[in-house]
Coordinates of C-alpha atoms and ligand atoms in Angstrom, one line a residue:
M946 CA 0.0 0.0 0.0
T947 CA 1.4 3.4 -1.0
T948 CA 1.9 5.8 1.9
R949 CA 2.2 9.5 2.1
Q950 CA 5.9 9.0 2.8
D951 CA 6.2 6.9 -0.4
C952 CA 4.7 9.8 -2.4
L953 CA 7.2 12.3 -0.8
A954 CA 10.0 9.9 -1.6
L955 CA 8.9 9.6 -5.2
D956 CA 8.9 13.4 -5.6
A957 CA 12.3 13.6 -4.0
Q958 CA 13.7 11.2 -6.6
D959 CA 11.8 12.6 -9.6
P960 CA 14.2 13.9 -12.2
L961 CA 11.4 16.0 -13.8
A962 CA 10.6 17.8 -10.5
P963 CA 12.4 21.1 -11.5
L964 CA 10.0 21.5 -14.5
R965 CA 7.2 22.5 -12.1
E966 CA 9.1 25.8 -11.4
Q967 CA 8.1 26.9 -14.9
F968 CA 4.5 27.4 -13.8
E969 CA 2.4 29.8 -11.8
L970 CA 0.5 27.4 -9.5
P971 CA -1.8 29.1 -7.1
D972 CA -1.3 28.3 -3.4
G973 CA -3.7 25.7 -2.0
V974 CA -4.6 24.3 -5.4
T975 CA -4.0 20.7 -6.6
Y976 CA -4.5 21.0 -10.3
L977 CA -5.7 17.9 -12.0
D978 CA -7.2 19.5 -15.1
G979 CA -4.3 20.2 -17.4
N980 CA -6.1 17.9 -19.8
S981 CA -8.7 20.6 -20.2
L982 CA -6.8 23.9 -19.6
G983 CA -3.1 23.8 -18.9
V984 CA -1.5 25.9 -16.2
L985 CA -0.1 29.4 -16.8
P986 CA 3.6 29.3 -17.7
R987 CA 5.7 31.8 -15.7
T988 CA 7.0 33.5 -18.8
A989 CA 3.6 34.0 -20.4
A990 CA 2.4 37.2 -18.7
A991 CA 5.6 39.1 -19.4
R992 CA 5.8 37.8 -23.0
V993 CA 2.2 38.8 -23.8
A994 CA 2.7 42.2 -22.1
D995 CA 5.8 42.7 -24.4
V996 CA 3.8 41.7 -27.5
V997 CA 1.1 44.2 -26.5
T998 CA 3.1 47.2 -25.3
R999 CA 6.3 47.0 -27.4
E1000 CA 5.6 45.0 -30.5
W1001 CA 2.1 46.2 -31.0
G1002 CA 2.2 49.5 -29.0
Q1003 CA 5.5 50.9 -30.3
D1004 CA 6.4 49.0 -33.4
L1005 CA 2.9 48.7 -34.7
I1006 CA 2.5 47.1 -38.1
R1007 CA 6.3 46.8 -38.6
S1008 CA 6.1 43.9 -36.1
W1009 CA 4.7 41.6 -38.7
N1010 CA 8.3 41.6 -40.1
T1011 CA 10.5 42.8 -37.3
A1012 CA 9.0 40.7 -34.5
G1013 CA 8.4 37.7 -36.8
W1014 CA 4.6 37.8 -36.3
I1015 CA 4.0 36.5 -39.8
D1016 CA 6.1 33.3 -39.2
M1017 CA 4.4 32.3 -35.9
P1018 CA 2.2 29.6 -37.4
Q1019 CA 5.3 27.9 -38.8
R1020 CA 7.7 28.7 -35.9
I1021 CA 5.4 27.3 -33.3
G1022 CA 4.3 24.5 -35.6
N1023 CA 8.0 23.4 -35.8
K1024 CA 8.2 23.3 -32.0
I1025 CA 5.1 21.2 -31.7
A1026 CA 6.4 18.9 -34.4
R1027 CA 9.1 17.8 -32.1
L1028 CA 6.5 16.5 -29.7
I1029 CA 4.5 14.5 -32.1
G1030 CA 7.0 12.8 -34.4
A1031 CA 6.5 15.3 -37.3
G1032 CA 9.2 16.8 -39.4
E1033 CA 10.4 20.4 -39.9
N1034 CA 7.8 22.4 -41.8
E1035 CA 5.1 19.8 -41.5
V1036 CA 3.0 21.4 -38.8
V1037 CA 1.2 24.8 -38.8
V1038 CA -0.6 26.5 -35.9
A1039 CA -3.9 28.0 -36.8
D1040 CA -7.6 28.3 -35.9
S1041 CA -9.2 25.9 -33.5
T1042 CA -9.1 22.1 -33.4
S1043 CA -12.7 22.0 -34.7
V1044 CA -11.8 24.2 -37.7
N1045 CA -8.6 22.3 -38.4
L1046 CA -10.5 19.0 -38.3
F1047 CA -12.9 20.4 -40.9
K1048 CA -10.0 21.3 -43.1
V1049 CA -8.1 18.0 -42.9
L1050 CA -11.3 15.9 -43.1
T1051 CA -12.4 17.8 -46.2
A1052 CA -8.9 17.5 -47.7
A1053 CA -8.9 13.7 -47.0
L1054 CA -12.4 13.3 -48.5
N1055 CA -11.3 15.2 -51.6
L1056 CA -8.3 12.9 -52.0
Q1057 CA -10.5 9.9 -51.8
R1058 CA -13.1 11.2 -54.2
T1059 CA -10.3 11.6 -56.8
D1060 CA -8.9 8.2 -56.2
A1061 CA -11.9 6.1 -55.1
P1062 CA -15.3 7.7 -55.6
Q1063 CA -17.1 4.5 -54.4
R1064 CA -15.9 5.0 -50.9
K1065 CA -18.7 6.5 -48.9
V1066 CA -18.0 5.9 -45.2
I1067 CA -16.3 7.8 -42.5
V1068 CA -15.7 5.7 -39.4
S1069 CA -15.1 7.2 -36.0
E1070 CA -15.6 6.2 -32.3
R1071 CA -19.1 6.6 -30.8
H1072 CA -17.7 8.3 -27.8
N1073 CA -15.2 10.5 -29.6
F1074 CA -15.2 14.2 -28.5
P1075 CA -18.5 15.6 -29.8
T1076 CA -17.1 18.5 -31.8
D1077 CA -15.2 15.9 -34.0
L1078 CA -18.4 14.0 -34.6
Y1079 CA -20.4 17.1 -35.3
I1080 CA -17.9 18.3 -37.9
A1081 CA -17.9 14.8 -39.5
E1082 CA -21.7 14.6 -39.4
S1083 CA -22.0 17.9 -41.2
L1084 CA -19.5 17.0 -43.9
A1085 CA -21.1 13.6 -44.4
R1086 CA -24.5 15.2 -44.8
E1087 CA -23.2 17.7 -47.3
R1088 CA -21.6 15.1 -49.4
G1089 CA -24.0 12.2 -49.1
L1090 CA -21.6 10.1 -47.1
V1091 CA -22.2 7.8 -44.1
L1092 CA -20.7 8.6 -40.7
R1093 CA -20.4 5.2 -38.9
L1094 CA -19.8 5.4 -35.2
V1095 CA -18.5 2.3 -33.5
E1096 CA -16.9 1.1 -30.2
P1097 CA -13.1 0.9 -30.1
D1098 CA -13.0 -2.9 -30.4
E1099 CA -15.2 -2.8 -33.4
I1100 CA -13.0 -0.5 -35.5
P1101 CA -10.9 -3.2 -37.3
A1102 CA -14.1 -4.9 -38.5
H1103 CA -15.1 -1.6 -40.3
L1104 CA -11.9 -1.1 -42.2
D1105 CA -13.1 -2.3 -45.6
D1106 CA -13.7 -1.3 -49.3
D1107 CA -16.4 1.3 -48.3
L1108 CA -14.2 3.2 -46.0
A1109 CA -13.0 6.6 -47.1
V1110 CA -11.6 8.0 -43.9
L1111 CA -10.9 6.6 -40.4
M1112 CA -11.1 9.6 -38.1
L1113 CA -10.1 9.0 -34.5
T1114 CA -9.0 10.8 -31.4
H1115 CA -5.9 9.0 -30.2
V1116 CA -6.7 9.3 -26.5
N1117 CA -10.4 9.4 -25.6
Y1118 CA -11.4 12.4 -23.6
R1119 CA -13.8 10.5 -21.3
T1120 CA -12.0 7.2 -20.6
G1121 CA -8.4 8.1 -21.3
R1122 CA -8.1 5.0 -23.5
M1123 CA -5.4 5.2 -26.1
H1124 CA -5.7 3.7 -29.6
D1125 CA -2.8 1.8 -31.2
M1126 CA -2.0 4.5 -33.7
P1127 CA 0.5 2.5 -35.9
A1128 CA -1.6 -0.6 -36.1
L1129 CA -4.9 1.1 -36.9
T1130 CA -3.2 3.4 -39.4
R1131 CA -1.7 0.4 -41.2
Q1132 CA -4.9 -1.6 -41.2
A1133 CA -7.0 1.3 -42.5
Q1134 CA -4.5 2.2 -45.2
E1135 CA -4.2 -1.5 -46.3
A1136 CA -8.0 -1.3 -46.8
G1137 CA -7.4 1.8 -49.0
A1138 CA -8.6 4.4 -46.5
L1139 CA -7.0 7.6 -45.2
V1140 CA -6.4 8.1 -41.5
I1141 CA -6.8 11.3 -39.4
W1142 CA -5.7 11.5 -35.8
D1143 CA -6.9 14.1 -33.3
L1144 CA -4.1 14.6 -30.8
A1145 CA -6.0 16.8 -28.4
H1146 CA -5.3 14.6 -25.5
S1147 CA -2.0 13.3 -26.8
A1148 CA 0.2 16.2 -27.8
G1149 CA 2.4 16.8 -24.7
A1150 CA 0.7 13.9 -22.9
V1151 CA 2.0 10.7 -24.5
P1152 CA 4.7 9.9 -27.0
V1153 CA 3.4 10.3 -30.6
D1154 CA 5.2 9.5 -33.8
L1155 CA 3.1 10.5 -36.7
N1156 CA 5.7 9.8 -39.4
A1157 CA 6.6 6.4 -37.9
A1158 CA 3.0 5.5 -37.9
G1159 CA 2.6 6.8 -41.5
A1160 CA -0.6 8.7 -40.6
D1161 CA -2.2 10.9 -43.3
F1162 CA -3.4 13.9 -41.3
A1163 CA -3.5 15.1 -37.7
V1164 CA -4.9 18.0 -35.7
G1165 CA -4.5 18.9 -32.0
C1166 CA -5.2 21.4 -29.3
G1167 CA -3.0 24.2 -27.9
Y1168 CA -4.7 24.8 -24.5
K1169 CA -4.6 21.4 -22.9
Y1170 CA -1.3 19.6 -22.3
L1171 CA 0.6 22.3 -24.4
N1172 CA -0.4 25.0 -21.8
G1173 CA -1.2 27.6 -24.4
G1174 CA -3.9 29.4 -22.5
P1175 CA -7.7 29.5 -22.8
G1176 CA -8.8 29.2 -26.5
A1177 CA -5.2 28.9 -27.7
P1178 CA -4.8 28.2 -31.4
A1179 CA -4.7 24.6 -32.5
F1180 CA -2.4 22.8 -35.0
A1181 CA -2.6 20.7 -38.2
W1182 CA -0.3 18.2 -39.8
A1183 CA -0.3 16.5 -43.1
H1184 CA 2.0 13.7 -44.3
R1185 CA 4.6 14.9 -46.8
S1186 CA 3.3 12.5 -49.4
H1187 CA 0.2 14.5 -49.6
T1188 CA 1.6 18.1 -49.3
E1189 CA 4.5 17.6 -51.6
V1190 CA 3.4 15.2 -54.3
M1191 CA -0.2 16.2 -54.7
D1192 CA -1.0 19.2 -56.7
A1193 CA -3.3 22.0 -55.5
E1194 CA -6.4 20.5 -57.2
Q1195 CA -5.9 17.2 -55.4
L1196 CA -5.0 18.4 -51.9
W1197 CA -7.7 21.0 -51.7
Q1198 CA -9.0 22.3 -48.4
P1199 CA -12.0 24.5 -48.6
L1200 CA -11.0 27.4 -46.2
S1201 CA -8.7 28.8 -48.9
G1202 CA -7.9 32.1 -47.2
W1203 CA -5.3 34.5 -48.2
L1204 CA -2.5 33.4 -45.8
G1205 CA -2.7 29.9 -47.2
H1206 CA -2.0 31.4 -50.6
A1207 CA 1.4 30.8 -52.3
A1208 CA 2.0 34.6 -52.4
P1209 CA -0.5 36.5 -50.3
F1210 CA 1.1 39.8 -50.9
E1211 CA 0.8 39.7 -54.6
F1212 CA -2.9 40.2 -54.0
T1213 CA -3.9 38.2 -57.1
P1214 CA -7.6 37.4 -57.6
D1215 CA -7.1 33.7 -58.0
Y1216 CA -6.2 31.2 -55.3
R1217 CA -2.9 29.3 -55.5
P1218 CA -2.2 27.2 -52.5
A1219 CA 1.0 27.7 -50.5
A1220 CA 3.6 24.9 -50.6
G1221 CA 3.4 22.1 -48.1
V1222 CA 1.3 22.2 -45.0
N1223 CA 1.0 26.0 -45.2
R1224 CA -2.1 25.7 -47.4
F1225 CA -3.9 24.7 -44.2
I1226 CA -3.6 28.2 -42.9
C1227 CA -6.6 30.4 -43.6
G1228 CA -6.5 33.9 -42.2
T1229 CA -4.3 36.2 -40.0
P1230 CA -2.7 34.5 -37.0
P1231 CA -4.0 35.7 -33.6
V1232 CA -0.6 37.1 -32.5
I1233 CA -1.3 37.6 -28.8
S1234 CA -2.7 34.1 -28.4
M1235 CA 0.1 32.7 -30.4
A1236 CA 2.7 34.3 -28.1
A1237 CA 1.1 32.7 -25.1
L1238 CA 0.9 29.4 -26.8
E1239 CA 4.6 29.6 -27.7
C1240 CA 5.4 30.0 -23.9
G1241 CA 3.3 26.9 -23.2
V1242 CA 5.0 24.8 -25.9
D1243 CA 8.4 25.9 -24.6
T1244 CA 7.5 24.4 -21.2
M1245 CA 7.2 21.1 -22.9
L1246 CA 10.4 21.5 -24.8
A1247 CA 12.2 22.3 -21.6
A1248 CA 11.7 18.6 -20.7
Q1249 CA 13.7 17.4 -23.7
P1250 CA 17.2 17.6 -21.9
L1251 CA 15.6 15.6 -19.1
G1252 CA 14.4 12.8 -21.3
G1253 CA 11.5 14.4 -23.1
M1254 CA 8.3 12.6 -23.8
T1255 CA 9.8 9.3 -22.8
A1256 CA 10.6 10.6 -19.3
L1257 CA 7.3 12.4 -19.1
R1258 CA 5.4 9.2 -20.1
R1259 CA 7.2 7.2 -17.4
K1260 CA 6.1 9.7 -14.8
S1261 CA 2.6 10.0 -16.1
I1262 CA 2.1 6.3 -15.8
A1263 CA 3.5 6.3 -12.3
L1264 CA 1.2 9.1 -11.3
T1265 CA -1.9 7.5 -12.9
D1266 CA -1.0 4.0 -11.5
T1267 CA -0.6 5.5 -8.0
F1268 CA -3.9 7.5 -8.2
I1269 CA -5.9 4.4 -9.3
A1270 CA -4.4 2.3 -6.6
L1271 CA -5.0 4.9 -3.9
V1272 CA -8.6 5.6 -4.9
E1273 CA -9.4 1.9 -5.0
Q1274 CA -7.9 1.5 -1.5
R1275 CA -9.2 4.7 0.2
C1276 CA -12.6 5.1 -1.6
A1277 CA -13.7 1.4 -1.8
G1278 CA -17.4 0.9 -1.4
H1279 CA -18.3 4.4 -2.6
G1280 CA -19.5 3.3 -6.0
L1281 CA -16.6 4.6 -8.1
T1282 CA -16.0 2.5 -11.2
L1283 CA -12.7 2.9 -13.1
Q1284 CA -13.3 3.9 -16.7
T1285 CA -9.7 4.2 -17.7
P1286 CA -7.7 1.1 -18.8
R1287 CA -5.7 -0.6 -16.1
D1288 CA -3.2 -1.5 -18.7
A1289 CA -1.0 1.5 -18.7
S1290 CA 0.2 0.9 -22.3
I1291 CA -3.3 1.9 -23.6
R1292 CA -3.9 4.7 -21.0
G1293 CA -3.4 8.4 -21.7
S1294 CA -2.4 10.8 -18.9
Q1295 CA -5.8 11.0 -17.2
V1296 CA -7.9 8.8 -14.9
S1297 CA -11.7 8.7 -15.0
F1298 CA -14.2 7.2 -12.6
A1299 CA -17.9 6.8 -13.2
R1300 CA -20.4 7.1 -10.4
E1301 CA -24.1 6.5 -10.8
E1302 CA -25.1 9.4 -8.6
G1303 CA -23.5 12.7 -7.6
G1304 CA -20.5 12.8 -9.9
Y1305 CA -20.9 16.5 -10.6
A1306 CA -21.5 17.4 -6.9
I1307 CA -18.5 15.3 -5.8
M1308 CA -16.3 17.2 -8.2
Q1309 CA -17.7 20.5 -7.0
A1310 CA -16.9 19.5 -3.4
L1311 CA -13.4 18.6 -4.4
I1312 CA -12.9 21.9 -6.2
A1313 CA -14.1 23.8 -3.1
R1314 CA -11.3 22.0 -1.3
G1315 CA -8.8 23.1 -3.9
V1316 CA -8.6 19.8 -5.8
I1317 CA -9.5 20.8 -9.4
G1318 CA -10.6 18.1 -11.8
D1319 CA -13.7 18.1 -14.0
F1320 CA -16.9 16.4 -14.7
R1321 CA -18.1 15.0 -18.0
A1322 CA -21.8 14.2 -18.3
P1323 CA -23.5 12.0 -17.6
D1324 CA -21.4 10.4 -14.8
I1325 CA -17.7 10.8 -15.2
L1326 CA -15.2 12.3 -12.7
R1327 CA -12.1 13.1 -14.7
F1328 CA -8.6 13.7 -13.3
G1329 CA -5.7 14.8 -15.5
F1330 CA -2.1 14.2 -14.6
T1331 CA 0.3 16.5 -16.3
P1332 CA 3.8 15.2 -15.5
L1333 CA 5.3 18.6 -16.0
Y1334 CA 3.9 19.9 -12.8
V1335 CA 1.8 17.3 -10.9
R1336 CA 3.6 15.7 -8.0
F1337 CA 3.1 12.4 -6.2
I1338 CA 2.1 14.3 -3.1
D1339 CA -0.7 15.9 -5.2
V1340 CA -1.9 12.5 -6.0
W1341 CA -1.9 11.6 -2.3
N1342 CA -3.7 14.8 -1.2
S1343 CA -6.3 14.6 -3.9
V1344 CA -7.2 11.0 -2.9
E1345 CA -7.4 12.1 0.8
H1346 CA -9.8 14.9 -0.1
L1347 CA -11.9 12.6 -2.3
A1348 CA -12.1 10.0 0.5
Q1349 CA -13.2 12.7 2.9
V1350 CA -15.8 14.1 0.5
L1351 CA -17.3 10.6 0.1
D1352 CA -17.0 9.4 3.7
G1353 CA -18.7 12.5 5.1
G1354 CA -21.3 12.8 2.3
E1355 CA -20.2 16.4 2.0
W1356 CA -21.1 16.4 -1.8
R1357 CA -24.8 16.2 -0.9
E1358 CA -24.8 19.9 0.2
A1359 CA -27.0 22.0 -2.0
R1360 CA -24.2 24.4 -3.0
F1361 CA -22.4 21.5 -4.7
N1362 CA -25.4 20.5 -6.7
Q1363 CA -26.0 23.7 -8.8
R1364 CA -24.8 23.2 -12.3
A1365 CA -22.6 25.9 -13.8
A1366 CA -22.4 26.5 -17.6
V1367 CA -19.0 24.9 -17.9
T1368 CA -18.5 21.6 -16.0
Ligands
PLP1051 C1 -10.6 19.6 -26.6 C2 -10.9 18.9 -27.9 C3 -11.3 19.7 -29.0 C4 -11.5 21.1 -28.9 O1 -11.9 21.7 -30.0 P1 -12.0 23.3 -30.1 O2 -12.2 23.6 -31.5 O3 -10.7 23.9 -29.5 O4 -13.1 23.7 -29.2 C5 -11.6 19.0 -30.1 N1 -11.4 17.6 -30.2 C6 -11.0 16.9 -29.1 C7 -10.9 15.4 -29.2 C8 -10.8 17.5 -27.9 O5 -10.4 16.8 -26.9

C-alpha cells in the first residue's frame, strides 16, 4: 500500500521535478485539469505584455516583419512537431481544433473522391469528443456520405472497401483509453482508407510519432497539455506524401484564405495554395494568443534535456497508477467505477471514474477543497495528470480529499449541486 511517505520519496527522486518551477500554480490548489486547460507558464504574462506594449504598441505594423509575427504559425508549428514525431515544416498552428479538423477531413475526402469515388463511409468512435463527430456529421450530410460510429474494439471490422476516412481521437477524452496508432493506421491504409488522428489529449501527454505511424493527417489542441492558454490556437499536420506530391487541385482544403496562398502579398484574384502544410492556414494569425501558446510549448520542450516525452510518459504512468491504486484503497465501497484502462500501455495521462449518482457534486466539493478536476456528463469524474507539474504528493492529497468528501457525504450539500455553464 502506497503511503504519504512513499509519495514524498517519489517526488524527491523525480528527475522532472524542477520543471514545475516553470508554472504559476496558485497556493492551496491541486490542479488535475491540465487535460482541459493547462497551467499558466511563468513566462507568459511578461511575454504577452511585451507583445502588446512594445511589439504592438510601439512597433505597430512593422512587427509583422521585425517581430516575426507572420512566421508564428510555422515557428510554433515546428516546435510542436518535435513533440508528435512530425518533421520540420510539417505542422502549422492556426484556428481551433474543430476548424482544423474540418480542413483536414475535407482534404482527405477530396483525395478519396479523386482516387476512389465509391468509398462512402467515415468511421469514428461513438464516444469521440462531440465536436469531432459534429464536424464529420455535417460533412457527411453535405456530401451524401455515411458517418459510422463504433466502439473501439469494433474498429478493425469496419476497415473495408467502403471506408474513405478513419477519423479517431488518439486518447479518448472520457475514458483516457489510447488507440494503437501504428496498427490502426496500417490496417486502415491497407483497406485503402486515409487516417486522421486528433491529438487533443496526446500532444504533450503521451509519445506520438506521426511519421513512424505513417498517418495521413493530424490535428491537435493548444490549450490542454501544451499549456497555451484559454482558447489557444490549434495545429494541423499532413503527411509529406500529400503536401509535396499532390498538386493543388488534389489536396484541396475549402477554407482557402489568403494566408494559405502561395503569395499572399501579390494580391492576385485567384487562389494558388502555398507549398506544403502552409495551405492549411486560412487567415491572419492571432498574434497575442500565439505568443502565449509559444510560452506553453516551450515548457514542454524544456523537458527534452531531461528525457523528453519518454521521461514524461514514465512519470505520467507512475502518477496515474498511484492514483488508481490509492482511490481503490481509500474510496472502496463508494460506487466509483474505473473507466480508464488498467493496462498503462493503452492509457493516456488521465484517470476517470464513473459514479451513478452525484458525480458533478463530488467534483464541486473537491474543487471547493482546492482539488481541481472536472466532470463529464452523464457520470464521469475526470482527473488529468500533467507530469510537467503534478507531484506524487498531489496524488496523495487529492485522494485524501476525495475520500473525505465521500466518507462524510459532503457532496450532498445544496451548494455543490448547482450546475454551472462549464462543467
Ligand atoms: C478539446 C478537444 C477539442 C477542442 O476543439 P476546439 O475547437 O478547440 O473547441 C476537439 N477535439 C477533441 C478530441 C478535444 O479533446
